[in-house]
Amino acid sequence: MSWVMGVWVLVGFGWCWLCWWRKKNEMNGERSGIPNGSMGWPFIGETLDFIASGHTSRPVSFMDKRRSLYGKVFKSHLLGRPIIISTDSEVNKVILRNDGRTFIPYYPKSVTELLGQSSILKINGNLQRRVHGLIGSFLKSPQLKTQITREIEECVELSIGNWKEGQLVHLQDETKDMTFQVLVRALMSTGPGEEMKFLQREFQEFVEGLICLPVKFPGTRLYKSLKDENTRLKREKTHSGEPYTWTDYMSLPFTQNVINETLRMANIINGVWRKALKDVEIKGYLIPKSWCVLASFSSIHMDEGNYENPYQFNPWRWQGKEASISNNFTPFGGGQRLCPGLELARLEVSIFLHHFITRHRWVAEEDSIVNFPTVKMKRRLPIRVTPIST
């Protein structure tokens, strides 16, 4: 009998605590200006729904559902923190531009423990601006552009040069290896060998994921369009005998359209996390002091109000448009924390696509995208390759 009474006491205590939790959050919601929303269950909030949406074909379904109920800016409770989530491009713009003054970076504990307190994602103020400026100057220097173009070409050649007829290639692994080797060679002057392999194994333990390349079957309109300009560039270079330059790769307009569309649909960074240093009001929404705010990029990229048929991969939507960062296109963030390596990232993909398309035909096997915790292909994007005779 005593244990039955104990169970009932626990149930009663739990019920009272749950009622207190919900009342507390209702009172928070009544504070003038705090966006509407739900705080979910005690402790876990709405975290499970948030994570589950990343394993579906519509990774922003968590955002879409709540946006339809509460508006473009709403409150929630994720990963142990009360949070304001913004799917409004104008609100996101203010958040990004006030970084370090009104907002500071705030990421889940697991991320900060892995990256450390001195990570460029974590540091603020003058130190952040100085480090960001140094990295940006280094990556934009003409000397590096010339050097890194050759190094990327060498890495691509080493990777794809020996692919055999009918060989099964996991494209995600290949591109991930190439990206890592280029960065290590540029930043640490470390070439191929055991040291590179060791660093790569350690890095793979540290973080997973890669922007997926939405390559299509030969014969499609996309393949033909990528093939109208890359084959022409290759023919011109072969005829002149001149080496490729940074500007050659970056001036392929349709290739850049494909990269833009890939970044829009499957960007590895789906948003940024910040914490308010004080009460902040943006467009009538109050973000209370010490609350987190998630500026969602993916929701804006997949918003029907910003892009027609957003779940359709359509690089032609970028035809004739300036390939620049805007309020509705933020794959590299914005403000003073705009990714300093954005040109390098575009260059790497451009070089890989150019040599891959002009040297191989392929048939892709069935695969699907996983969007949590980062974007990657479930089966590592397997393809069967056929070298093109030269």
XYZ file of C-alpha atoms in Angstrom, residues 238-379:
142
model
C 43.208 23.279 -74.837
C 43.497 25.373 -78.000
C 45.367 28.267 -76.347
C 47.531 26.134 -74.084
C 46.992 28.577 -71.244
C 46.354 27.396 -67.677
C 43.013 27.894 -65.969
C 42.697 30.892 -63.666
C 40.400 31.741 -60.749
C 38.345 34.039 -62.992
C 37.899 31.337 -65.652
C 36.058 29.086 -63.220
C 34.117 31.867 -61.525
C 32.915 33.268 -64.862
C 30.929 30.155 -65.826
C 27.422 31.632 -65.434
C 25.292 28.501 -65.450
C 27.704 26.678 -63.158
C 27.294 29.536 -60.679
C 23.497 29.237 -61.061
C 23.736 25.554 -60.115
C 25.869 26.423 -57.086
C 23.386 29.112 -56.016
C 20.475 26.704 -56.246
C 22.381 24.027 -54.333
C 23.192 26.502 -51.565
C 19.565 27.612 -51.442
C 18.134 24.102 -51.126
C 20.806 22.179 -49.234
C 23.003 24.617 -47.375
C 25.012 23.067 -44.565
C 24.281 26.109 -42.356
C 20.523 26.299 -41.759
C 20.645 29.302 -39.442
C 22.596 31.130 -36.731
C 22.094 31.128 -32.964
C 22.429 34.332 -30.964
C 21.707 35.518 -27.407
C 20.256 38.929 -26.589
C 22.399 41.101 -24.299
C 19.362 43.234 -23.464
C 15.684 43.498 -24.308
C 15.462 44.060 -28.064
C 12.435 45.025 -30.133
C 12.453 44.354 -33.884
C 9.379 45.016 -36.046
C 7.221 44.986 -32.913
C 8.614 41.664 -31.642
C 10.288 41.622 -28.230
C 13.341 39.427 -27.727
C 13.906 39.376 -23.942
C 17.349 39.743 -22.421
C 19.274 36.436 -22.153
C 16.857 34.645 -24.482
C 18.281 32.879 -27.522
C 17.221 33.767 -31.027
C 17.528 31.496 -34.043
C 17.699 33.364 -37.348
C 16.583 30.643 -39.759
C 18.110 30.784 -43.249
C 16.519 27.596 -44.577
C 12.976 28.788 -43.891
C 13.584 31.905 -45.962
C 15.242 29.929 -48.762
C 12.251 27.557 -48.886
C 9.524 30.201 -48.533
C 7.033 30.239 -51.425
C 6.779 33.986 -50.984
C 10.464 34.321 -51.873
C 10.930 31.522 -54.429
C 8.411 29.971 -56.775
C 8.172 26.191 -56.249
C 10.942 26.283 -53.612
C 11.236 22.479 -53.343
C 12.002 22.180 -57.051
C 15.688 22.257 -58.000
C 15.687 24.946 -60.687
C 19.008 26.707 -61.410
C 17.322 28.664 -64.211
C 15.603 30.773 -61.557
C 18.974 32.538 -61.130
C 19.355 33.328 -64.827
C 20.246 36.992 -65.294
C 20.286 37.658 -61.554
C 23.231 38.957 -59.615
C 24.775 36.105 -57.611
C 25.105 38.134 -54.439
C 23.958 37.864 -50.864
C 20.531 39.407 -50.242
C 17.958 39.389 -47.451
C 16.329 36.323 -49.031
C 19.590 34.490 -49.876
C 22.010 34.078 -46.990
C 23.892 30.767 -47.396
C 27.064 32.371 -46.008
C 25.419 34.381 -43.247
C 25.678 38.165 -43.206
C 26.857 41.242 -41.376
C 30.340 41.344 -39.893
C 30.350 37.541 -39.627
C 29.764 36.961 -43.333
C 31.801 33.836 -44.148
C 35.239 35.016 -45.369
C 35.698 31.817 -47.369
C 32.621 32.182 -49.589
C 34.634 32.782 -52.788
C 36.920 29.845 -52.007
C 33.897 27.577 -51.504
C 32.447 28.598 -54.869
C 35.814 28.087 -56.551
C 36.205 24.554 -55.204
C 32.761 23.495 -56.416
C 33.279 25.207 -59.789
C 36.582 23.417 -60.422
C 35.201 20.046 -59.372
C 32.076 20.379 -61.527
C 34.092 21.531 -64.532
C 36.522 18.593 -64.554
C 33.921 16.040 -63.481
C 31.424 17.017 -66.194
C 33.939 17.297 -69.034
C 35.650 13.974 -68.240
C 32.896 11.587 -67.136
C 29.418 10.358 -67.738
C 27.592 8.811 -64.803
C 24.461 7.123 -63.552
C 23.335 7.994 -60.031
C 21.901 5.320 -57.748
C 18.923 5.911 -55.457
C 19.725 8.090 -52.471
C 18.070 10.598 -50.133
C 19.076 13.688 -48.169
C 19.431 13.793 -44.378
C 19.194 17.334 -43.020
C 20.119 16.860 -39.354
C 22.500 17.685 -37.780
C 24.003 18.774 -41.112
C 23.143 18.181 -44.752
C 24.442 14.910 -46.182
C 23.350 12.036 -48.379
C 22.123 8.914 -46.602
C 24.079 6.520 -48.892
